[in-house]
Each structure stands twice: as C-alpha cells, then as structure tokens.
XYZ file of C-alpha atoms in Angstrom:
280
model
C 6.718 3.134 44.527
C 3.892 0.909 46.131
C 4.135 0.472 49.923
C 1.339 -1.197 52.400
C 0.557 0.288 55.794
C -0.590 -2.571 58.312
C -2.209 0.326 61.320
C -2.956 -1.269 64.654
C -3.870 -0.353 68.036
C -1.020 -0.628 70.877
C -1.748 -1.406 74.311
C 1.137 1.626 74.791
C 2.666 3.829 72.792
C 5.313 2.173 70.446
C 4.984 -1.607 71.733
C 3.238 -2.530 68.570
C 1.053 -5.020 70.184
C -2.190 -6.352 68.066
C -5.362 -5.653 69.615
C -8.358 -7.108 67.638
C -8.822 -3.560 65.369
C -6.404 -4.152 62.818
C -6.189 -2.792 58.893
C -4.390 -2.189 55.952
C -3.433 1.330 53.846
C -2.274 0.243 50.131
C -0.472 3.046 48.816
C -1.048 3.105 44.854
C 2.463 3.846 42.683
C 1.625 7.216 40.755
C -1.958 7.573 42.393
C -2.871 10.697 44.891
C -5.208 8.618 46.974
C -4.883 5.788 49.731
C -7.346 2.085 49.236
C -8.349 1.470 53.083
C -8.639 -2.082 53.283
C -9.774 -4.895 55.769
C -8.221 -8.321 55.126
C -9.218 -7.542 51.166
C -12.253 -5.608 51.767
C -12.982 -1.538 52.435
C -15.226 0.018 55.348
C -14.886 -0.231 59.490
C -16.081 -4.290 59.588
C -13.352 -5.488 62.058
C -12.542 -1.146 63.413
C -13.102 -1.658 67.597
C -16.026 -0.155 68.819
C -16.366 2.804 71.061
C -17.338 1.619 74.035
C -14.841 -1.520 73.924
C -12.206 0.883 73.105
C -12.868 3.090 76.322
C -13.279 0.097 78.244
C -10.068 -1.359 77.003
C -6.360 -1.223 77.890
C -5.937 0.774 74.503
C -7.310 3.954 76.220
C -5.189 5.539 78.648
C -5.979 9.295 80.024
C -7.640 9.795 76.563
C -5.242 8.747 74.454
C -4.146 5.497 72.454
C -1.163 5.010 70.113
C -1.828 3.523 66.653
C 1.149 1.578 65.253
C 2.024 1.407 61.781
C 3.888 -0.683 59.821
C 5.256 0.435 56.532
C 6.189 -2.283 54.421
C 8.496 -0.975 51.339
C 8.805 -3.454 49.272
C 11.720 -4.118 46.869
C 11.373 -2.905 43.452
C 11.878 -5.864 41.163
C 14.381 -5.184 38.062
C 12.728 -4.431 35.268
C 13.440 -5.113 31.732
C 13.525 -2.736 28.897
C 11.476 -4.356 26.012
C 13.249 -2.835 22.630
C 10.418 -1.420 20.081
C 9.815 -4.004 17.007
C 12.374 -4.417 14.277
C 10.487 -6.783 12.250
C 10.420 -3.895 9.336
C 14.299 -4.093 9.712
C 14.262 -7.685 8.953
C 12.018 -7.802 6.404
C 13.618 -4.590 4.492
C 16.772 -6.580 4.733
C 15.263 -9.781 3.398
C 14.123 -7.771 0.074
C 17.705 -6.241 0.200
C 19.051 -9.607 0.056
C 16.841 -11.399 -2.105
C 17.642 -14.149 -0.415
C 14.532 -16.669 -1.034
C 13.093 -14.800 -3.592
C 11.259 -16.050 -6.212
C 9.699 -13.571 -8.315
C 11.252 -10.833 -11.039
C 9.362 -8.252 -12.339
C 10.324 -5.494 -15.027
C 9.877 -2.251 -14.580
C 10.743 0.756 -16.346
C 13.805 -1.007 -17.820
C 14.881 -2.273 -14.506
C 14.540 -5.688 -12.328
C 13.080 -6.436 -9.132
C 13.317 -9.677 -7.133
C 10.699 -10.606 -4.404
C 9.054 -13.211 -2.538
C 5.508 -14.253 -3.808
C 4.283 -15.257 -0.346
C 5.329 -11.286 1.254
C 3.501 -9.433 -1.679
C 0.482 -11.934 -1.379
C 0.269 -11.096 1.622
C 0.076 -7.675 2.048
C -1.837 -7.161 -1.600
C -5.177 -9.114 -2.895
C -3.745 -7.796 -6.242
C -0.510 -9.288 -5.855
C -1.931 -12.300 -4.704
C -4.538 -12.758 -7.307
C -1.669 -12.352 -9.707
C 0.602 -14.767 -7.880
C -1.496 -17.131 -7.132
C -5.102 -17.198 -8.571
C -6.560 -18.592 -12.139
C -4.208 -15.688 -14.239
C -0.663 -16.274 -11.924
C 1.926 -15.851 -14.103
C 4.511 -18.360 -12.628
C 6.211 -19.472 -16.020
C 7.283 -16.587 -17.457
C 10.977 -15.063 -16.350
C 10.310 -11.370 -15.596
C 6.408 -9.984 -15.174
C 6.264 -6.971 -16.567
C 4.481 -4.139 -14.865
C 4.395 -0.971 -18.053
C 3.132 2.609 -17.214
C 5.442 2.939 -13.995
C 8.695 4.108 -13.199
C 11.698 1.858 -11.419
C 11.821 4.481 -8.449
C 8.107 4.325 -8.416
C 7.955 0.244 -7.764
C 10.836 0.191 -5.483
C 9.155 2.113 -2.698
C 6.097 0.525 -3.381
C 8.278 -2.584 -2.601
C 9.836 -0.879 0.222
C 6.477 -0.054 1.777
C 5.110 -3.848 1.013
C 7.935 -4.929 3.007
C 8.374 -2.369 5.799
C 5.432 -0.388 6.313
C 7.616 2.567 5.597
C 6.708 5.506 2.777
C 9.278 7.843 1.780
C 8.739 11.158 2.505
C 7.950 14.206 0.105
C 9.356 17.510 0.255
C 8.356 20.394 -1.587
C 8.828 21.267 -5.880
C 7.598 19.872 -8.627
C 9.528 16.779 -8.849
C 8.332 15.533 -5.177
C 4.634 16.104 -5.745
C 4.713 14.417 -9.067
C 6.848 11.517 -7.162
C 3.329 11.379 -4.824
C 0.846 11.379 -7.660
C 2.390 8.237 -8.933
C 2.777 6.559 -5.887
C -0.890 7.410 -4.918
C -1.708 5.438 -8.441
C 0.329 2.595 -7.833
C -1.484 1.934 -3.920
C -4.499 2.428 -5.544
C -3.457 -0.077 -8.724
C -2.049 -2.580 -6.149
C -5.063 -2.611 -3.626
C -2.407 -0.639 -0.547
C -5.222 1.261 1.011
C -2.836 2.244 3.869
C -0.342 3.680 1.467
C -2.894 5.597 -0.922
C -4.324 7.920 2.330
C -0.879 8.695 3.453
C -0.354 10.208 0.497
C -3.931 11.657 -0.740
C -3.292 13.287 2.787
C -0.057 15.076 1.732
C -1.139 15.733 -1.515
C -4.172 17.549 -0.094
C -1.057 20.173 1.332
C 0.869 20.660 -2.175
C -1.889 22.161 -4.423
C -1.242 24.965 -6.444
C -1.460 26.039 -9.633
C 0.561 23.799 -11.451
C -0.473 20.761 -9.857
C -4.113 21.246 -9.391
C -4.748 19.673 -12.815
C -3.048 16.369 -12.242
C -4.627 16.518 -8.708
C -7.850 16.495 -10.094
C -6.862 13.805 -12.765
C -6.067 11.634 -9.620
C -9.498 12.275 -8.210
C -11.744 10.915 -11.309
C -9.182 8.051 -11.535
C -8.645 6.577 -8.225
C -11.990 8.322 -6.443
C -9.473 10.442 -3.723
C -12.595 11.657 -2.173
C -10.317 14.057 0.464
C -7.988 14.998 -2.291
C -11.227 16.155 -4.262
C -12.583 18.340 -1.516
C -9.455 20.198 -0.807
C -8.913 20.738 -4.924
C -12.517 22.437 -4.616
C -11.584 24.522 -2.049
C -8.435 25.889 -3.751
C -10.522 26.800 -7.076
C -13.208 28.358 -5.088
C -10.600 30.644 -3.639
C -9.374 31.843 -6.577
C -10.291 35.095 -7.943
C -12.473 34.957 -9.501
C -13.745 31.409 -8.081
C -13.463 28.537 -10.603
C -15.548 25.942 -9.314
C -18.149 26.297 -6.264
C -19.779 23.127 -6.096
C -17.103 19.731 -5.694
C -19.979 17.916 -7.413
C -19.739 19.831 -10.537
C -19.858 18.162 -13.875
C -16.696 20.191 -14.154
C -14.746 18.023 -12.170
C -16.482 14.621 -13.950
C -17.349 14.585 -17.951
C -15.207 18.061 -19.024
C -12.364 16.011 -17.286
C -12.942 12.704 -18.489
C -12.909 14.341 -22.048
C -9.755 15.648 -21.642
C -8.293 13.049 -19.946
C -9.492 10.150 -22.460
C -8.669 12.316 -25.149
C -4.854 12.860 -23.897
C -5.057 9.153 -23.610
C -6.354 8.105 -26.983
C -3.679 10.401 -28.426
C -0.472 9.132 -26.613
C -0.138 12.552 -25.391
C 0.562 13.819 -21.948
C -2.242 15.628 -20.455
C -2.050 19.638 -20.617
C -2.298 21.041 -17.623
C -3.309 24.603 -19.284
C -6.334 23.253 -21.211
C -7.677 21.993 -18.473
C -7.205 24.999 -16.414
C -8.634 26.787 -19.423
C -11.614 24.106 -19.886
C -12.675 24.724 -16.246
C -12.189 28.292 -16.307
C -14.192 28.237 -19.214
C -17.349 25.929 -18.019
C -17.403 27.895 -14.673
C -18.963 30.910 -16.578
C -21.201 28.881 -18.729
C-alpha cells in the first residue's frame, strides 16, 4: 500500500497548524525505505532554521510537536488481465479448417491449412506457397519421406507454438529424430533446438547412431557435442576428438550408401565402423 505523510510544525501539540517548515514522506508500496520530499524535490530547502525555530511560537520549554498527516489512499480495483489464448484460437482454426485453402498428402493421409499461417511462420512454406515454384493448381501437395503423425505436430506447432512432449523408449526418441528433420526441412529454427536439446538427454546405445546421422544431416552442433561425449565415455573410448573424420566421411559413406540402396541404415555397422576407425 502507498501512503503520503504531509509533517508540519504545530504552534501546540495536536492543533495541526502550518508554520512555514512544511514536507512530505512518500511511502513506496513493497519498498523498505521512505522518499523525503519538498513540494517535488529532496533535502532541507524550505526545513525552518534554528534560530527562527527558537525564536518562534513552535518552541515551548524545549519542545515542539510535529503533526502528521497520513493520507491512505484508496486502492483502485484492479483488473486481472487473463494470459494469451491466441494459440487456442489458432489450434482451433486448423481444427476447423475453416478458411483453409491448402491440402497436402502425407504418408497416405490429408491435411488442410491456410497458405497465409504456414507462410508466415516458414520461408519454406512460403517460398512454396507463394514464390516462382508455388504449387497452387494441383489438388493435394505431396510431402514423401514423412510420416502423418510426423506433419501433424509440425502443423500443430506452426499453428500454436506448442511441441509435443517425448517420454522415454525407443518409439519416443525416434518420434524426436523425425521431428528434428522436419524443423530443420521446413526452416522452424525454434522447433529444431527444442528438440536437439532433448535429444542431447536420450543417447544411448541404440540411438547414438541415428543421433549422429542427424548431426551430418541437419549440422545439430549441440546434439554433436553431447554424442562425443557419450563415445568418449565408453570403455574403451570410441571417439576423443568431435572433429573426427569419424563422425564426417566414415558416416557419410554409410549413410549415402544405405541411401543409394533403399535400405535403412544399420545401426551396428556403424557402431562397428567407428569402433573400428577409432583404433586405426
């Protein structure tokens, strides 16, 4: 609470008269100290002077009374100010798809959405949308090499801000990888460190493979680091130096090769192949 304190000098105790000495205590809300003011400035400018004040009628037997005036003043009513909900309205807008006028085709499954939201948020999306390439006269755009689930929270973050969260196992983690790959495919930088971050907390392993796939493809520079210091605590140490060729051209072989074939990549061979170019 904020109160003012008008102190004056009274010709007697408690008639409240004004002499010319007159100032003004501001009590700060929350604060532990008191602003001494006169008529908006600090110090003793209009305080009486000594030898006036022994002169005066203020002094009586060597004492004078001060009076004080507290002044509390009402407390205004305040009103609460409720948190944004604009992700609410925007999640329910893609629920909707009221307005929407986009499709895309995804793993078998379609999507409606609003060209002007996913410009927005993504230069890829809007270079598709609208620059030289847009593809505006075809029915459905087809996005290939990611899943439904995978595009609809990439959606749901577009529109919301909000990521889903990952738990622990196998499925989870591998539910992160891909979403790292489509922020990073889609230009989401926001979305892509959220989850390079948790990623960084699930290596083990079975997933340090397809970790460090992610870090040659999408240049996870944090995700690289912490995959360097998981091999370097194994036992014996795998790789010492996170600049190692180990983690560039032995990985781009096997991952180009895995892709060249069709094939999913191994995540033994490359355990094996870095295992093996450690002791070279």
């Amino acid at each position: 609470m904020a109160t003012t304190t008008a102190t004056t000098l009274a010709a007697s105790a408690g008639d409240g008269s004004s002499p010319p000495s007159r100032s003004t205590v501001m009590t700060i809300a929350a604060q532990a100290y008191h602003v001494l003011k006169i008529n908006g400035a600090r110090g003793f400018k209009n305080f009486i002077r000594r030898d006036e004040l022994e002169r005066s009628e203020y002094l009586n037997d060597d004492y004078f009374a001060i009076a004080a005036h507290v002044i509390i003043p009402k407390e205004k009513p305040s009103v609460v100010v409720p948190p944004s909900n604009m992700h609410l309205h925007y999640g329910d807008l893609l629920v909707s798809k009221e307005g929407t006028d986009v499709k895309f085709l995804v793993g078998g499954e379609m999507f409606a959405a609003h060209r002007l939201v996913l410009a927005a948020r993504s230069l890829v999306f809007k270079a598709e949308l609208f620059g030289p390439t847009k593809k505006g006269t075809i029915d459905a755009i087809q996005i290939d090499n990611m899943k439904a689930r995978v595009f609809k929270a990439l959606l749901g973050f577009i529109y919301t801000d909000i990521w889903p969260e990952i738990g622990h196992g196998k499925d989870n983690v591998a539910m992160a990888q891909q979403l790292l790959a489509a922020a990073d495919r889609y230009g989401l930088q926001r979305l892509k460190f959220v989850y390079e971050d948790k990623l960084c907390n699930h290596i083990d392993t079975y997933s340090v493979s397809t970790m460090l796939v992610l870090v040659e493809k999408h240049h996870c520079c944090k995700l690289k680091e912490a995959c360097s210091t998981f091999l370097s605590s194994m036992s014996p140490p795998i790789v010492e130096d996170p600049n190692s060729s180990i983690f560039g051209s032995e990985l781009k072989k096997t991952v180009s090769s895995s892709e060249n074939h069709g094939s999913q990549i191994n995540r033994t061979d490359i355990r094996i192949q870095l295992w093996q170019n450690a002791d070279v």
